[in-house]
mmCIF file of C-alpha atoms and ligand atoms in Angstrom:
data_model
loop_
_atom_site.group_PDB
_atom_site.id
_atom_site.type_symbol
_atom_site.label_atom_id
_atom_site.label_comp_id
_atom_site.label_asym_id
_atom_site.label_seq_id
_atom_site.Cartn_x
_atom_site.Cartn_y
_atom_site.Cartn_z
ATOM 1 C CA MET A 159 14.791 1.212 -37.774
ATOM 2 C CA LEU A 160 12.630 -0.361 -35.123
ATOM 3 C CA LYS A 161 9.156 1.004 -34.742
ATOM 4 C CA THR A 162 7.961 1.827 -31.309
ATOM 5 C CA ILE A 163 4.604 3.514 -30.338
ATOM 6 C CA ASP A 164 4.027 7.182 -31.444
ATOM 7 C CA GLY A 165 3.925 8.175 -27.658
ATOM 8 C CA PHE A 166 7.882 8.047 -27.838
ATOM 9 C CA ASP A 167 7.929 11.070 -30.383
ATOM 10 C CA ARG A 168 6.195 13.066 -27.658
ATOM 11 C CA ILE A 169 7.562 11.874 -24.191
ATOM 12 C CA GLY A 170 9.676 14.384 -22.462
ATOM 13 C CA GLU A 171 12.061 14.387 -19.542
ATOM 14 C CA GLU A 172 13.192 16.300 -16.540
ATOM 15 C CA ASN A 173 15.908 18.762 -17.541
ATOM 16 C CA ALA A 174 17.075 19.038 -13.673
ATOM 17 C CA PHE A 175 18.802 15.674 -14.339
ATOM 18 C CA ALA A 176 20.498 16.922 -17.548
ATOM 19 C CA VAL A 177 21.592 20.056 -15.457
ATOM 20 C CA LEU A 178 22.712 17.749 -12.574
ATOM 21 C CA ALA A 179 24.939 15.621 -15.192
ATOM 22 C CA ARG A 180 26.480 18.950 -16.609
ATOM 23 C CA ALA A 181 27.148 19.971 -13.131
ATOM 24 C CA THR A 182 28.795 16.914 -12.051
ATOM 25 C CA GLU A 183 30.884 16.863 -15.352
ATOM 26 C CA LEU A 184 32.099 20.494 -14.546
ATOM 27 C CA ALA A 185 32.860 19.367 -11.044
ATOM 28 C CA SER A 186 34.931 16.417 -12.176
ATOM 29 C CA GLN A 187 36.836 18.885 -14.387
ATOM 30 C CA GLY A 188 37.894 20.490 -11.054
ATOM 31 C CA ARG A 189 35.152 23.583 -11.289
ATOM 32 C CA ASP A 190 33.895 24.719 -8.008
ATOM 33 C CA ILE A 191 30.118 24.041 -8.657
ATOM 34 C CA ILE A 192 27.280 25.132 -6.297
ATOM 35 C CA ASN A 193 24.191 23.141 -7.112
ATOM 36 C CA LEU A 194 20.837 24.953 -6.881
ATOM 37 C CA GLY A 195 19.453 22.901 -9.737
ATOM 38 C CA ILE A 196 18.163 19.500 -8.366
ATOM 39 C CA GLY A 197 15.404 19.414 -5.925
ATOM 40 C CA GLN A 198 16.535 17.146 -3.214
ATOM 41 C CA PRO A 199 17.171 17.638 0.591
ATOM 42 C CA ASP A 200 20.982 18.175 1.216
ATOM 43 C CA PHE A 201 20.455 16.284 4.695
ATOM 44 C CA LYS A 202 21.172 12.598 5.341
ATOM 45 C CA THR A 203 18.411 10.249 5.870
ATOM 46 C CA PRO A 204 17.886 10.311 9.754
ATOM 47 C CA ASP A 205 19.791 7.468 11.343
ATOM 48 C CA HIS A 206 17.011 5.570 12.919
ATOM 49 C CA ILE A 207 15.397 5.197 9.356
ATOM 50 C CA VAL A 208 18.585 3.825 7.848
ATOM 51 C CA GLU A 209 18.993 1.500 10.822
ATOM 52 C CA ALA A 210 15.525 0.087 10.385
ATOM 53 C CA ALA A 211 16.077 -0.898 6.879
ATOM 54 C CA VAL A 212 19.549 -2.396 7.823
ATOM 55 C CA LYS A 213 17.839 -4.420 10.570
ATOM 56 C CA ALA A 214 15.087 -5.405 8.093
ATOM 57 C CA LEU A 215 17.787 -6.885 5.731
ATOM 58 C CA LYS A 216 19.581 -8.584 8.668
ATOM 59 C CA ASP A 217 16.127 -9.998 10.006
ATOM 60 C CA GLY A 218 15.765 -11.687 6.597
ATOM 61 C CA HIS A 219 13.146 -9.355 4.985
ATOM 62 C CA HIS A 220 14.897 -9.842 1.569
ATOM 63 C CA GLY A 221 11.960 -11.360 -0.366
ATOM 64 C CA TYR A 222 8.922 -10.178 -2.334
ATOM 65 C CA THR A 223 6.197 -8.484 -0.316
ATOM 66 C CA PRO A 224 2.446 -8.058 -1.125
ATOM 67 C CA ALA A 225 2.322 -5.969 -4.443
ATOM 68 C CA THR A 226 0.499 -3.094 -2.470
ATOM 69 C CA GLY A 227 3.188 -2.983 0.251
ATOM 70 C CA ILE A 228 3.486 -4.505 3.715
ATOM 71 C CA ALA A 229 0.447 -4.391 5.844
ATOM 72 C CA PRO A 230 2.198 -2.400 8.871
ATOM 73 C CA LEU A 231 3.469 0.284 6.264
ATOM 74 C CA ARG A 232 -0.015 0.906 4.893
ATOM 75 C CA GLU A 233 -1.561 1.081 8.268
ATOM 76 C CA ALA A 234 1.274 3.453 9.198
ATOM 77 C CA VAL A 235 0.343 5.699 6.019
ATOM 78 C CA SER A 236 -3.293 5.687 7.194
ATOM 79 C CA ALA A 237 -2.390 6.730 10.624
ATOM 80 C CA ASP A 238 -0.047 9.466 9.219
ATOM 81 C CA LEU A 239 -2.790 10.894 7.257
ATOM 82 C CA LEU A 240 -5.030 10.838 10.236
ATOM 83 C CA LYS A 241 -2.510 12.557 12.372
ATOM 84 C CA ARG A 242 -1.694 15.277 9.650
ATOM 85 C CA HIS A 243 -5.042 15.883 8.045
ATOM 86 C CA GLY A 244 -7.459 14.749 10.445
ATOM 87 C CA VAL A 245 -8.908 12.262 7.852
ATOM 88 C CA GLU A 246 -9.783 8.479 8.090
ATOM 89 C CA THR A 247 -8.558 6.320 5.290
ATOM 90 C CA ASP A 248 -8.642 2.607 4.509
ATOM 91 C CA PRO A 249 -5.238 0.995 4.400
ATOM 92 C CA ASP A 250 -6.516 -1.080 1.622
ATOM 93 C CA ASP A 251 -6.725 1.881 -0.495
ATOM 94 C CA VAL A 252 -3.076 2.686 0.138
ATOM 95 C CA LEU A 253 -0.372 1.676 -2.387
ATOM 96 C CA ILE A 254 3.407 1.715 -1.591
ATOM 97 C CA VAL A 255 5.142 2.644 -4.925
ATOM 98 C CA PRO A 256 8.652 3.328 -5.947
ATOM 99 C CA GLY A 257 8.969 7.060 -5.583
ATOM 100 C CA GLY A 258 6.313 9.938 -5.718
ATOM 101 C CA LYS A 259 6.579 10.197 -9.317
ATOM 102 C CA VAL A 260 5.212 6.594 -10.136
ATOM 103 C CA THR A 261 1.795 7.755 -8.824
ATOM 104 C CA MET A 262 1.528 10.535 -11.427
ATOM 105 C CA PHE A 263 2.765 8.140 -14.114
ATOM 106 C CA MET A 264 0.061 5.562 -13.059
ATOM 107 C CA ALA A 265 -2.602 8.124 -12.813
ATOM 108 C CA ILE A 266 -1.910 9.751 -16.127
ATOM 109 C CA LEU A 267 -1.678 6.363 -17.948
ATOM 110 C CA MET A 268 -5.040 5.293 -16.304
ATOM 111 C CA PHE A 269 -6.879 8.442 -17.818
ATOM 112 C CA GLY A 270 -4.819 9.528 -20.878
ATOM 113 C CA GLU A 271 -5.742 8.804 -24.413
ATOM 114 C CA PRO A 272 -6.395 10.646 -27.631
ATOM 115 C CA GLY A 273 -9.505 12.649 -27.524
ATOM 116 C CA VAL A 274 -9.536 13.577 -23.900
ATOM 117 C CA ASP A 275 -7.957 16.432 -21.921
ATOM 118 C CA ILE A 276 -5.911 16.291 -18.806
ATOM 119 C CA LEU A 277 -5.263 19.695 -16.977
ATOM 120 C CA TYR A 278 -1.924 20.397 -15.221
ATOM 121 C CA PRO A 279 -0.079 23.255 -13.701
ATOM 122 C CA ASP A 280 2.069 25.429 -15.804
ATOM 123 C CA PRO A 281 4.663 26.188 -14.631
ATOM 124 C CA GLY A 282 4.775 22.718 -13.040
ATOM 125 C CA PHE A 283 6.538 19.592 -12.398
ATOM 126 C CA PRO A 284 7.576 18.693 -15.986
ATOM 127 C CA ILE A 285 6.597 14.924 -15.948
ATOM 128 C CA TYR A 286 2.992 15.955 -15.879
ATOM 129 C CA ARG A 287 3.101 17.268 -19.398
ATOM 130 C CA SER A 288 5.367 14.732 -20.630
ATOM 131 C CA MET A 289 3.277 11.621 -19.405
ATOM 132 C CA ILE A 290 -0.007 13.426 -20.798
ATOM 133 C CA GLU A 291 1.637 13.765 -24.156
ATOM 134 C CA PHE A 292 2.939 10.150 -24.154
ATOM 135 C CA THR A 293 -0.599 8.931 -23.753
ATOM 136 C CA GLY A 294 -1.993 11.096 -26.581
ATOM 137 C CA ALA A 295 -4.184 13.167 -24.481
ATOM 138 C CA ARG A 296 -4.452 16.820 -24.970
ATOM 139 C CA PRO A 297 -2.318 18.721 -22.241
ATOM 140 C CA VAL A 298 -4.318 21.708 -21.154
ATOM 141 C CA PRO A 299 -2.232 24.014 -19.053
ATOM 142 C CA VAL A 300 -3.717 25.729 -15.892
ATOM 143 C CA PRO A 301 -1.707 28.903 -15.597
ATOM 144 C CA ILE A 302 0.113 29.519 -12.142
ATOM 145 C CA ARG A 303 0.801 33.295 -11.928
ATOM 146 C CA GLU A 304 3.085 35.393 -9.978
ATOM 147 C CA THR A 305 0.270 37.962 -9.447
ATOM 148 C CA ASN A 306 -1.672 35.139 -7.759
ATOM 149 C CA ASP A 307 1.368 34.544 -5.564
ATOM 150 C CA PHE A 308 1.830 31.205 -7.335
ATOM 151 C CA ALA A 309 -1.224 29.767 -6.048
ATOM 152 C CA PHE A 310 -3.613 28.252 -8.494
ATOM 153 C CA SER A 311 -6.831 30.205 -9.207
ATOM 154 C CA ALA A 312 -9.996 28.167 -8.602
ATOM 155 C CA GLU A 313 -11.802 30.462 -11.222
ATOM 156 C CA GLU A 314 -9.449 29.810 -13.860
ATOM 157 C CA THR A 315 -9.126 26.129 -13.391
ATOM 158 C CA LEU A 316 -12.860 25.597 -13.500
ATOM 159 C CA SER A 317 -13.200 27.911 -16.485
ATOM 160 C CA LEU A 318 -10.852 25.162 -18.289
ATOM 161 C CA ILE A 319 -12.790 22.113 -17.629
ATOM 162 C CA THR A 320 -14.847 20.708 -20.502
ATOM 163 C CA ASP A 321 -16.713 17.442 -21.208
ATOM 164 C CA LYS A 322 -13.386 16.342 -22.517
ATOM 165 C CA THR A 323 -11.682 16.640 -19.254
ATOM 166 C CA ARG A 324 -10.817 13.380 -17.429
ATOM 167 C CA LEU A 325 -8.182 14.434 -14.984
ATOM 168 C CA LEU A 326 -7.162 17.396 -13.149
ATOM 169 C CA ILE A 327 -3.708 17.713 -11.728
ATOM 170 C CA LEU A 328 -3.222 19.918 -8.667
ATOM 171 C CA ASN A 329 -0.012 20.556 -6.897
ATOM 172 C CA SER A 330 0.294 22.546 -3.455
ATOM 173 C CA PRO A 331 3.118 23.358 -2.081
ATOM 174 C CA ALA A 332 4.253 23.733 -5.653
ATOM 175 C CA ASN A 333 7.292 22.864 -7.794
ATOM 176 C CA PRO A 334 8.930 25.118 -9.141
ATOM 177 C CA THR A 335 7.330 28.138 -7.566
ATOM 178 C CA GLY A 336 7.197 27.242 -4.132
ATOM 179 C CA GLY A 337 3.425 28.491 -4.089
ATOM 180 C CA VAL A 338 1.056 27.419 -1.589
ATOM 181 C CA THR A 339 -2.530 27.674 -2.504
ATOM 182 C CA PRO A 340 -4.852 28.953 0.411
ATOM 183 C CA ARG A 341 -7.816 27.346 1.799
ATOM 184 C CA SER A 342 -10.204 29.783 0.450
ATOM 185 C CA GLU A 343 -9.274 29.024 -3.150
ATOM 186 C CA ILE A 344 -9.138 25.330 -2.555
ATOM 187 C CA GLU A 345 -12.638 25.366 -1.123
ATOM 188 C CA THR A 346 -13.865 27.506 -4.001
ATOM 189 C CA LEU A 347 -12.395 25.003 -6.480
ATOM 190 C CA VAL A 348 -13.716 21.872 -4.670
ATOM 191 C CA ALA A 349 -17.251 23.530 -4.610
ATOM 192 C CA GLY A 350 -16.919 24.125 -8.403
ATOM 193 C CA LEU A 351 -15.860 20.452 -8.815
ATOM 194 C CA GLU A 352 -19.468 19.336 -7.590
ATOM 195 C CA ASP A 353 -20.596 20.239 -11.082
ATOM 196 C CA HIS A 354 -17.934 17.999 -12.801
ATOM 197 C CA PRO A 355 -18.429 14.483 -11.244
ATOM 198 C CA GLY A 356 -16.674 12.774 -14.210
ATOM 199 C CA VAL A 357 -13.442 14.519 -13.393
ATOM 200 C CA ALA A 358 -10.734 12.647 -11.702
ATOM 201 C CA ILE A 359 -8.273 14.566 -9.433
ATOM 202 C CA LEU A 360 -4.778 13.950 -8.639
ATOM 203 C CA SER A 361 -3.365 15.870 -5.895
ATOM 204 C CA ASP A 362 0.404 15.886 -5.830
ATOM 205 C CA GLU A 363 1.092 16.760 -2.052
ATOM 206 C CA ILE A 364 4.730 15.499 -2.081
ATOM 207 C CA TYR A 365 5.771 18.849 -0.258
ATOM 208 C CA SER A 366 2.873 18.688 2.263
ATOM 209 C CA GLN A 367 5.084 19.121 5.292
ATOM 210 C CA MET A 368 6.964 22.114 4.032
ATOM 211 C CA THR A 369 5.313 25.310 4.562
ATOM 212 C CA TYR A 370 6.270 28.438 6.122
ATOM 213 C CA ASP A 371 5.061 31.658 7.633
ATOM 214 C CA GLY A 372 2.360 29.812 9.163
ATOM 215 C CA MET A 373 0.823 28.953 5.861
ATOM 216 C CA GLU A 374 -1.268 25.788 6.296
ATOM 217 C CA HIS A 375 -1.233 22.812 3.719
ATOM 218 C CA VAL A 376 -4.802 22.068 2.953
ATOM 219 C CA SER A 377 -5.017 18.323 1.656
ATOM 220 C CA LEU A 378 -7.650 17.572 -0.977
ATOM 221 C CA LEU A 379 -8.363 14.446 1.289
ATOM 222 C CA GLU A 380 -10.392 16.833 3.602
ATOM 223 C CA PHE A 381 -13.161 16.994 1.221
ATOM 224 C CA GLU A 382 -15.298 13.791 1.674
ATOM 225 C CA PHE A 383 -17.208 13.976 -1.538
ATOM 226 C CA LEU A 384 -14.249 14.003 -3.660
ATOM 227 C CA ARG A 385 -12.704 10.838 -2.394
ATOM 228 C CA GLU A 386 -14.479 8.642 -4.766
ATOM 229 C CA ARG A 387 -12.202 10.368 -7.418
ATOM 230 C CA LEU A 388 -9.256 11.641 -5.748
ATOM 231 C CA ILE A 389 -5.822 10.126 -6.199
ATOM 232 C CA LEU A 390 -3.405 11.383 -3.562
ATOM 233 C CA LEU A 391 0.278 11.499 -4.347
ATOM 234 C CA ASP A 392 2.810 11.681 -1.422
ATOM 235 C CA GLY A 393 6.034 9.984 -0.445
ATOM 236 C CA TRP A 394 9.203 9.852 1.696
ATOM 237 C CA SER A 395 11.695 11.558 -0.752
ATOM 238 C CA LYS A 396 11.400 15.180 0.296
ATOM 239 C CA THR A 397 10.040 15.086 3.994
ATOM 240 C CA TYR A 398 12.505 12.444 5.061
ATOM 241 C CA ALA A 399 15.621 13.332 2.961
ATOM 242 C CA MET A 400 15.101 9.963 1.009
ATOM 243 C CA THR A 401 15.206 10.699 -2.643
ATOM 244 C CA GLY A 402 17.428 7.895 -3.545
ATOM 245 C CA TRP A 403 15.519 5.394 -1.643
ATOM 246 C CA ARG A 404 12.559 5.724 -4.313
ATOM 247 C CA MET A 405 9.704 5.465 -1.768
ATOM 248 C CA GLY A 406 6.259 6.944 -2.305
ATOM 249 C CA PHE A 407 2.667 6.236 -1.486
ATOM 250 C CA SER A 408 -0.623 6.890 -3.102
ATOM 251 C CA LEU A 409 -4.269 6.637 -1.885
ATOM 252 C CA TRP A 410 -6.823 5.596 -4.480
ATOM 253 C CA PRO A 411 -10.469 5.636 -4.643
ATOM 254 C CA ASP A 412 -11.838 2.072 -4.069
ATOM 255 C CA SER A 413 -12.934 1.867 -7.682
ATOM 256 C CA LEU A 414 -9.328 2.267 -8.866
ATOM 257 C CA MET A 415 -7.468 0.617 -6.193
ATOM 258 C CA ASP A 416 -7.510 -2.726 -7.990
ATOM 259 C CA LYS A 417 -6.452 -1.007 -11.443
ATOM 260 C CA ALA A 418 -3.624 0.384 -9.607
ATOM 261 C CA ARG A 419 -2.615 -3.030 -7.904
ATOM 262 C CA LYS A 420 -2.655 -4.639 -11.201
ATOM 263 C CA LEU A 421 -0.401 -1.851 -12.803
ATOM 264 C CA ALA A 422 2.093 -2.362 -9.821
ATOM 265 C CA VAL A 423 2.067 -6.244 -10.389
ATOM 266 C CA ASN A 424 2.657 -5.643 -14.127
ATOM 267 C CA ALA A 425 5.492 -3.315 -13.672
ATOM 268 C CA TRP A 426 7.602 -4.058 -10.499
ATOM 269 C CA SER A 427 5.786 -6.649 -8.371
ATOM 270 C CA CYS A 428 6.451 -5.034 -5.062
ATOM 271 C CA VAL A 429 8.458 -2.262 -3.815
ATOM 272 C CA ASN A 430 11.978 -2.836 -2.152
ATOM 273 C CA ALA A 431 11.380 -4.863 1.050
ATOM 274 C CA PRO A 432 13.943 -3.469 3.438
ATOM 275 C CA ALA A 433 13.252 0.049 2.292
ATOM 276 C CA GLN A 434 9.581 -0.498 3.349
ATOM 277 C CA TYR A 435 10.875 -1.068 6.928
ATOM 278 C CA GLY A 436 12.820 1.985 6.722
ATOM 279 C CA CYS A 437 9.715 4.044 5.704
ATOM 280 C CA LEU A 438 7.692 2.450 8.485
ATOM 281 C CA ALA A 439 10.407 3.760 11.005
ATOM 282 C CA ALA A 440 10.145 7.157 9.335
ATOM 283 C CA LEU A 441 6.235 7.286 9.998
ATOM 284 C CA THR A 442 6.288 5.775 13.379
ATOM 285 C CA GLY A 443 9.434 7.097 14.863
ATOM 286 C CA PRO A 444 10.472 10.578 16.134
ATOM 287 C CA GLN A 445 9.638 13.353 13.760
ATOM 288 C CA ASP A 446 12.349 15.827 15.204
ATOM 289 C CA ALA A 447 14.541 15.558 12.081
ATOM 290 C CA VAL A 448 11.640 16.679 9.786
ATOM 291 C CA THR A 449 10.974 19.701 12.027
ATOM 292 C CA GLU A 450 14.637 20.532 12.156
ATOM 293 C CA MET A 451 14.993 20.086 8.387
ATOM 294 C CA VAL A 452 12.076 22.374 7.763
ATOM 295 C CA ALA A 453 13.353 25.025 10.199
ATOM 296 C CA GLU A 454 16.568 25.028 8.351
ATOM 297 C CA PHE A 455 14.995 25.479 4.904
ATOM 298 C CA ASP A 456 13.058 28.240 6.342
ATOM 299 C CA ALA A 457 15.987 30.017 7.445
ATOM 300 C CA ARG A 458 17.740 29.484 4.048
ATOM 301 C CA ARG A 459 14.684 30.766 2.450
ATOM 302 C CA ARG A 460 15.035 34.090 3.887
ATOM 303 C CA VAL A 461 18.624 34.247 2.923
ATOM 304 C CA ILE A 462 18.054 33.379 -0.703
ATOM 305 C CA VAL A 463 14.800 35.571 -1.102
ATOM 306 C CA ASP A 464 16.689 38.570 0.474
ATOM 307 C CA GLY A 465 19.840 38.087 -1.460
ATOM 308 C CA LEU A 466 17.885 37.693 -4.844
ATOM 309 C CA ASN A 467 15.892 40.818 -4.400
ATOM 310 C CA ALA A 468 19.150 42.750 -3.813
ATOM 311 C CA ILE A 469 20.397 41.927 -7.234
ATOM 312 C CA ASP A 470 19.607 44.470 -9.879
ATOM 313 C CA GLY A 471 17.122 43.190 -12.349
ATOM 314 C CA ILE A 472 15.888 40.281 -10.174
ATOM 315 C CA SER A 473 12.614 40.159 -8.107
ATOM 316 C CA CYS A 474 11.585 37.287 -6.056
ATOM 317 C CA LYS A 475 8.205 36.606 -4.261
ATOM 318 C CA THR A 476 8.580 34.775 -1.008
ATOM 319 C CA PRO A 477 7.686 31.306 -1.426
ATOM 320 C CA ARG A 478 5.586 29.772 1.250
ATOM 321 C CA GLY A 479 6.277 26.182 0.657
ATOM 322 C CA ALA A 480 8.670 23.452 -0.786
ATOM 323 C CA PHE A 481 12.321 24.362 -1.129
ATOM 324 C CA TYR A 482 12.514 26.510 -4.192
ATOM 325 C CA ALA A 483 12.827 30.398 -5.132
ATOM 326 C CA TYR A 484 11.294 31.254 -8.338
ATOM 327 C CA PRO A 485 12.616 34.768 -9.135
ATOM 328 C CA ASN A 486 11.285 36.938 -12.053
ATOM 329 C CA ILE A 487 14.445 37.818 -14.234
ATOM 330 C CA THR A 488 12.763 39.612 -17.053
ATOM 331 C CA LYS A 489 14.416 42.846 -16.117
ATOM 332 C CA THR A 490 18.147 41.288 -16.582
ATOM 333 C CA GLY A 491 17.315 41.313 -20.214
ATOM 334 C CA TRP A 492 18.153 37.540 -20.502
ATOM 335 C CA LYS A 493 16.161 34.531 -21.618
ATOM 336 C CA ALA A 494 15.620 32.161 -18.621
ATOM 337 C CA LYS A 495 17.351 29.138 -20.227
ATOM 338 C CA LYS A 496 20.260 31.211 -21.527
ATOM 339 C CA LEU A 497 20.722 32.835 -18.213
ATOM 340 C CA ALA A 498 20.477 29.366 -16.278
ATOM 341 C CA SER A 499 23.160 27.997 -18.694
ATOM 342 C CA ALA A 500 25.284 31.079 -18.662
ATOM 343 C CA LEU A 501 25.250 30.936 -14.690
ATOM 344 C CA LEU A 502 26.460 27.378 -14.719
ATOM 345 C CA GLU A 503 28.984 27.676 -17.349
ATOM 346 C CA GLU A 504 30.520 31.049 -16.318
ATOM 347 C CA THR A 505 29.803 31.067 -12.503
ATOM 348 C CA GLY A 506 29.402 27.413 -11.716
ATOM 349 C CA VAL A 507 26.014 28.099 -10.322
ATOM 350 C CA ALA A 508 23.494 25.444 -11.184
ATOM 351 C CA THR A 509 19.866 26.570 -11.610
ATOM 352 C CA ILE A 510 16.953 25.625 -13.881
ATOM 353 C CA GLY A 511 15.293 27.750 -16.529
ATOM 354 C CA GLY A 512 11.648 28.316 -15.936
ATOM 355 C CA PRO A 513 10.703 27.194 -19.331
ATOM 356 C CA ASP A 514 11.913 23.564 -18.356
ATOM 357 C CA PHE A 515 8.545 23.710 -16.147
ATOM 358 C CA GLY A 516 6.235 24.923 -18.934
ATOM 359 C CA VAL A 517 5.518 27.543 -21.701
ATOM 360 C CA LEU A 518 4.654 30.026 -18.751
ATOM 361 C CA GLY A 519 8.030 29.639 -17.265
ATOM 362 C CA GLU A 520 9.813 32.198 -19.561
ATOM 363 C CA GLY A 521 11.079 35.060 -17.512
ATOM 364 C CA TYR A 522 11.786 32.952 -14.332
ATOM 365 C CA ILE A 523 14.517 30.673 -12.935
ATOM 366 C CA ARG A 524 14.364 28.132 -10.122
ATOM 367 C CA LEU A 525 16.801 27.895 -7.493
ATOM 368 C CA SER A 526 16.654 25.141 -4.991
ATOM 369 C CA TYR A 527 17.571 26.127 -1.434
ATOM 370 C CA ALA A 528 18.251 22.698 -0.393
ATOM 371 C CA ASN A 529 21.985 23.612 -0.008
ATOM 372 C CA SER A 530 23.892 25.036 2.877
ATOM 373 C CA THR A 531 23.568 28.783 3.785
ATOM 374 C CA THR A 532 27.184 29.456 3.128
ATOM 375 C CA ASN A 533 26.817 27.902 -0.581
ATOM 376 C CA ILE A 534 23.606 29.829 -1.061
ATOM 377 C CA GLU A 535 25.526 33.103 -0.079
ATOM 378 C CA ARG A 536 28.464 32.323 -2.317
ATOM 379 C CA ALA A 537 26.035 31.543 -5.227
ATOM 380 C CA LEU A 538 24.113 34.822 -4.623
ATOM 381 C CA GLU A 539 27.394 36.730 -4.776
ATOM 382 C CA ARG A 540 28.526 34.984 -8.023
ATOM 383 C CA VAL A 541 25.014 35.766 -9.672
ATOM 384 C CA LYS A 542 25.326 39.314 -8.549
ATOM 385 C CA LEU A 543 28.725 39.835 -9.851
ATOM 386 C CA PHE A 544 27.864 38.105 -13.275
ATOM 387 C CA LEU A 545 24.812 40.389 -13.781
ATOM 388 C CA GLU A 546 26.653 43.361 -12.704
ATOM 389 C CA LYS A 547 29.539 42.546 -15.230
ATOM 390 C CA ASP A 548 26.964 41.842 -17.862
ATOM 391 C CA GLN A 549 25.286 45.142 -17.498
ATOM 392 C CA LEU A 550 28.610 46.917 -17.954
ATOM 393 C CA ILE A 551 29.077 45.175 -21.363
HETATM 394 N N1 PLP B 182 6.004 15.747 -7.392
HETATM 395 C C1 PLP B 182 6.670 16.910 -7.482
HETATM 396 C C2 PLP B 182 5.946 18.235 -7.420
HETATM 397 C C3 PLP B 182 7.942 16.861 -7.291
HETATM 398 O O1 PLP B 182 8.716 18.205 -7.268
HETATM 399 C C4 PLP B 182 8.898 15.659 -7.205
HETATM 400 C C5 PLP B 182 10.174 15.769 -7.294
HETATM 401 O O2 PLP B 182 10.862 16.536 -7.561
HETATM 402 C C6 PLP B 182 8.015 14.528 -7.479
HETATM 403 C C7 PLP B 182 6.668 14.627 -7.515
HETATM 404 C C8 PLP B 182 8.619 13.103 -7.355
HETATM 405 O O3 PLP B 182 9.139 12.766 -6.191
HETATM 406 P P1 PLP B 182 10.054 11.373 -6.170
HETATM 407 O O4 PLP B 182 11.406 11.790 -6.102
HETATM 408 O O5 PLP B 182 9.562 10.750 -4.773
HETATM 409 O O6 PLP B 182 9.745 10.467 -7.241
#
């Protein structure tokens, strides 16, 4: 038996990929599967982005690039942050990475070790906890509650910070709940963080462009005094329908940038060169496709929330961001993971059980509405019939 480090006894994964694999297997057996499990836009990457990447290859951009990313792309990221958040940033602090996830991987590796605490949202993106456990740090869940519209609570978050806390992970708009934390709550949290200068912040803002009902996305970048300990996670996957390109960016405090660069050099040298040119076109080109996608998600959001609330035993808060509905299913009498599995096996509708996002996920399932309105309506009909039949038994 080969002996690897203990971290591998603790590392987890993302069940959304297991559900995707099962859904694909069922589909290959001829089953009509509607996939509301995986969190990726169902749109195509806009043509001008694809063309820019193809052109880059044809123009000979096939070699290594600087480890931190090509200069024009890092400058474009800074310009984009200025445009969207009204904040000046130094392109030298921007790191182009292979996917949004990589920033959390790096940040957690940088701060996690036995004896320290890392705070993370629960329910939340499963990789936070998985990576924290891998490093041997103690994962401290920050509860994300339906009663608080799935925003994080500044008071509760601050109450969990101790001398051992090294890193606080925040995520708004949030996966899996679609919750968006309002400005007032963020300002209270930021004010409280002044008392904890040794705590680094990882702000996962991968859904920053997806908010609805006039809800604003407040970037942690806005708070100048936090900048020396703020790591910003964002990327192209969700905004530009580019999940398979594996492209993300992060902004690091000056004091951490060199460490981040060294990690990058050790792990992947540099990010795929033509893809970087595609991302440059994404940021500098027309943004109509983004606006159209978000409008379409908004319309589907209404369909899925209304449809879920019309099913006996299910109640669903209106999500204000991302592209997930996170209904409460306690009144159906089902355990969440059992229900998600039964829905896939019996009705062909893929969803994810709340417990896959944390201990506080029991009683909920996540449905991604990154699927056509027709498919969402078909899926809702199947879920409704399944639960009605179940209640007759
Ligand atoms: N952060 C959150 C909250 C996410 O939901 C996801 C993807 O689902 C990511 C980060 C990772 O994004 P990427 O696919 O760019 O690695």
